[in-house]
Amino acid sequence: MPASLEQARDMSVTAKVDRRQWARIPVAIPVFVRGKDHDGKEFREFTTAFNIGGGGVLLATRRFVPRSAKVYLEIPAGPLSSQPMPQKYYRDLVGRAVTVTHTEQCYLCGVKFTRPLIHPIPLKPVARKK
C-alpha cells in the first residue's frame, strides 16, 4: 500500500501510461463529487481532482467509492460571460469509478468519463529514413 498521497498519485499516473488514450494534465482542480458510498448511502463532498484527461480524472475523496459506482462531478466556476464562447466548456461530468486506492489521508479514485470530453487522436506511425 502506498505510504503517502504523493506516492499513490505518482503510481497511478505511471502505472497506466501505456493504456491511456489521452494525455493527463497534472493540475489540482477543486470539484464537487456526488455518488453512493460502499454502504449505498448518497454523499456529496468538496474535493480535488489531481489530474484530468479527455477520458477521465483522478479524485481524492474522504469516502470509499466502490469500483463501477456512478460518480457525478461539478467543477465550480465564477460568473461566465454572456457572449458566445468559441467552444464548449464542461462543468458537469459523469463517470464510473474504475480504480480505488487507499492512502493515509484519503482514497484516490480513478474515474472514467461516461462520454469522453474529446476524441482521442490516433498516433501516426513515424516514417523511417532509408
Short mmCIF file of C-alpha atoms in Angstrom, two decimals:
data_model
loop_
_atom_site.label_atom_id
_atom_site.label_comp_id
_atom_site.label_asym_id
_atom_site.label_seq_id
_atom_site.Cartn_x
_atom_site.Cartn_y
_atom_site.Cartn_z
CA MET A 1 0.00 0.00 0.00
CA PRO A 2 1.42 3.45 -0.88
CA ALA A 3 2.83 5.36 2.08
CA SER A 4 1.65 8.79 1.00
CA LEU A 5 -0.73 10.64 -1.25
CA GLU A 6 2.21 11.80 -3.38
CA GLN A 7 3.45 8.24 -3.92
CA ALA A 8 -0.03 6.97 -4.74
CA ARG A 9 -0.60 9.75 -7.22
CA ASP A 10 2.76 9.07 -8.90
CA MET A 11 1.95 5.34 -9.09
CA SER A 12 -1.48 5.95 -10.59
CA VAL A 13 -0.03 8.27 -13.22
CA THR A 14 2.82 5.97 -14.27
CA ALA A 15 1.10 2.58 -13.91
CA LYS A 16 -1.35 3.11 -16.76
CA VAL A 17 0.56 5.28 -19.21
CA ASP A 18 0.58 2.56 -21.87
CA ARG A 19 -3.22 2.06 -21.78
CA ARG A 20 -4.28 5.71 -21.85
CA GLN A 21 -5.67 7.27 -24.97
CA TRP A 22 -5.32 10.83 -23.70
CA ALA A 23 -2.54 12.74 -22.00
CA ARG A 24 -3.22 13.82 -18.42
CA ILE A 25 -2.81 17.39 -17.25
CA PRO A 26 -1.21 17.41 -13.77
CA VAL A 27 -3.28 20.15 -12.15
CA ALA A 28 -5.28 20.34 -8.93
CA ILE A 29 -8.85 21.40 -9.66
CA PRO A 30 -11.49 21.87 -6.93
CA VAL A 31 -14.61 19.81 -7.66
CA PHE A 32 -17.82 18.68 -6.03
CA VAL A 33 -18.26 14.92 -6.26
CA ARG A 34 -21.55 13.13 -5.74
CA GLY A 35 -22.32 9.43 -5.67
CA LYS A 36 -23.01 6.45 -3.42
CA ASP A 37 -20.51 5.03 -0.96
CA HIS A 38 -19.91 1.33 -0.23
CA ASP A 39 -23.00 1.23 2.04
CA GLY A 40 -25.20 2.61 -0.77
CA LYS A 41 -25.54 5.92 1.07
CA GLU A 42 -25.58 9.03 -1.11
CA PHE A 43 -22.86 11.58 -0.48
CA ARG A 44 -21.65 14.92 -1.79
CA GLU A 45 -18.26 16.33 -0.93
CA PHE A 46 -15.94 19.11 -1.99
CA THR A 47 -12.62 17.64 -3.06
CA THR A 48 -9.77 17.87 -5.56
CA ALA A 49 -9.17 16.37 -8.99
CA PHE A 50 -5.40 15.83 -9.28
CA ASN A 51 -5.22 15.35 -12.99
CA ILE A 52 -7.66 15.30 -15.83
CA GLY A 53 -7.65 13.95 -19.36
CA GLY A 54 -10.12 13.55 -22.16
CA GLY A 55 -11.30 10.21 -20.81
CA GLY A 56 -11.11 10.51 -17.05
CA VAL A 57 -9.87 12.06 -13.84
CA LEU A 58 -8.12 11.11 -10.59
CA LEU A 59 -10.01 12.26 -7.48
CA ALA A 60 -9.08 12.39 -3.81
CA THR A 61 -12.14 11.51 -1.71
CA ARG A 62 -12.76 11.09 2.01
CA ARG A 63 -15.19 8.24 1.35
CA PHE A 64 -14.60 4.90 -0.27
CA VAL A 65 -16.31 4.78 -3.66
CA PRO A 66 -16.78 1.21 -4.92
CA ARG A 67 -15.45 0.26 -8.34
CA SER A 68 -18.04 0.69 -11.10
CA ALA A 69 -20.07 3.14 -8.96
CA LYS A 70 -21.50 6.08 -10.87
CA VAL A 71 -19.82 9.39 -9.99
CA TYR A 72 -21.06 12.90 -10.76
CA LEU A 73 -18.59 15.79 -10.85
CA GLU A 74 -19.27 19.50 -10.83
CA ILE A 75 -16.46 21.97 -11.46
CA PRO A 76 -17.23 25.26 -9.69
CA ALA A 77 -16.89 28.32 -11.89
CA GLY A 78 -17.17 32.05 -11.46
CA PRO A 79 -19.59 34.18 -13.47
CA LEU A 80 -19.49 33.37 -17.16
CA SER A 81 -19.70 35.88 -19.97
CA SER A 82 -23.00 36.33 -21.76
CA GLN A 83 -21.02 36.39 -25.03
CA PRO A 84 -20.98 33.16 -27.05
CA MET A 85 -17.90 31.10 -26.26
CA PRO A 86 -15.73 29.77 -29.12
CA GLN A 87 -16.04 26.18 -27.86
CA LYS A 88 -17.99 24.12 -25.36
CA TYR A 89 -16.75 24.06 -21.77
CA TYR A 90 -17.61 21.21 -19.42
CA ARG A 91 -18.60 21.83 -15.80
CA ASP A 92 -20.81 18.80 -15.11
CA LEU A 93 -19.28 15.39 -15.78
CA VAL A 94 -20.45 11.82 -15.25
CA GLY A 95 -18.31 8.73 -14.98
CA ARG A 96 -17.67 5.43 -13.25
CA ALA A 97 -15.04 4.58 -10.68
CA VAL A 98 -12.50 2.23 -12.26
CA THR A 99 -9.76 2.22 -9.60
CA VAL A 100 -9.76 2.97 -5.89
CA THR A 101 -6.57 3.18 -3.82
CA HIS A 102 -6.44 3.86 -0.09
CA THR A 103 -3.73 6.24 1.19
CA GLU A 104 -3.02 7.60 4.66
CA GLN A 105 -5.05 10.76 4.01
CA CYS A 106 -7.78 9.75 1.53
CA TYR A 107 -8.95 7.44 -1.22
CA LEU A 108 -7.69 8.01 -4.76
CA CYS A 109 -10.49 7.26 -7.16
CA GLY A 110 -9.79 6.90 -10.87
CA VAL A 111 -12.92 7.84 -12.80
CA LYS A 112 -13.57 7.06 -16.46
CA PHE A 113 -15.98 9.52 -18.05
CA THR A 114 -19.17 8.08 -19.50
CA ARG A 115 -18.65 10.30 -22.54
CA PRO A 116 -15.09 11.40 -23.35
CA LEU A 117 -14.51 15.16 -23.31
CA ILE A 118 -12.60 14.93 -26.58
CA HIS A 119 -11.92 12.24 -29.14
CA PRO A 120 -8.53 10.56 -28.94
CA ILE A 121 -6.10 11.49 -31.65
CA PRO A 122 -4.62 8.34 -33.17
CA LEU A 123 -0.85 8.27 -33.16
CA LYS A 124 0.59 8.38 -36.66
CA PRO A 125 3.32 5.88 -37.47
CA VAL A 126 6.70 7.51 -37.80
CA ALA A 127 8.25 7.12 -41.24
CA ARG A 128 11.69 5.56 -41.12
CA LYS A 129 14.54 7.03 -43.09
CA LYS A 130 16.06 4.70 -45.67
#
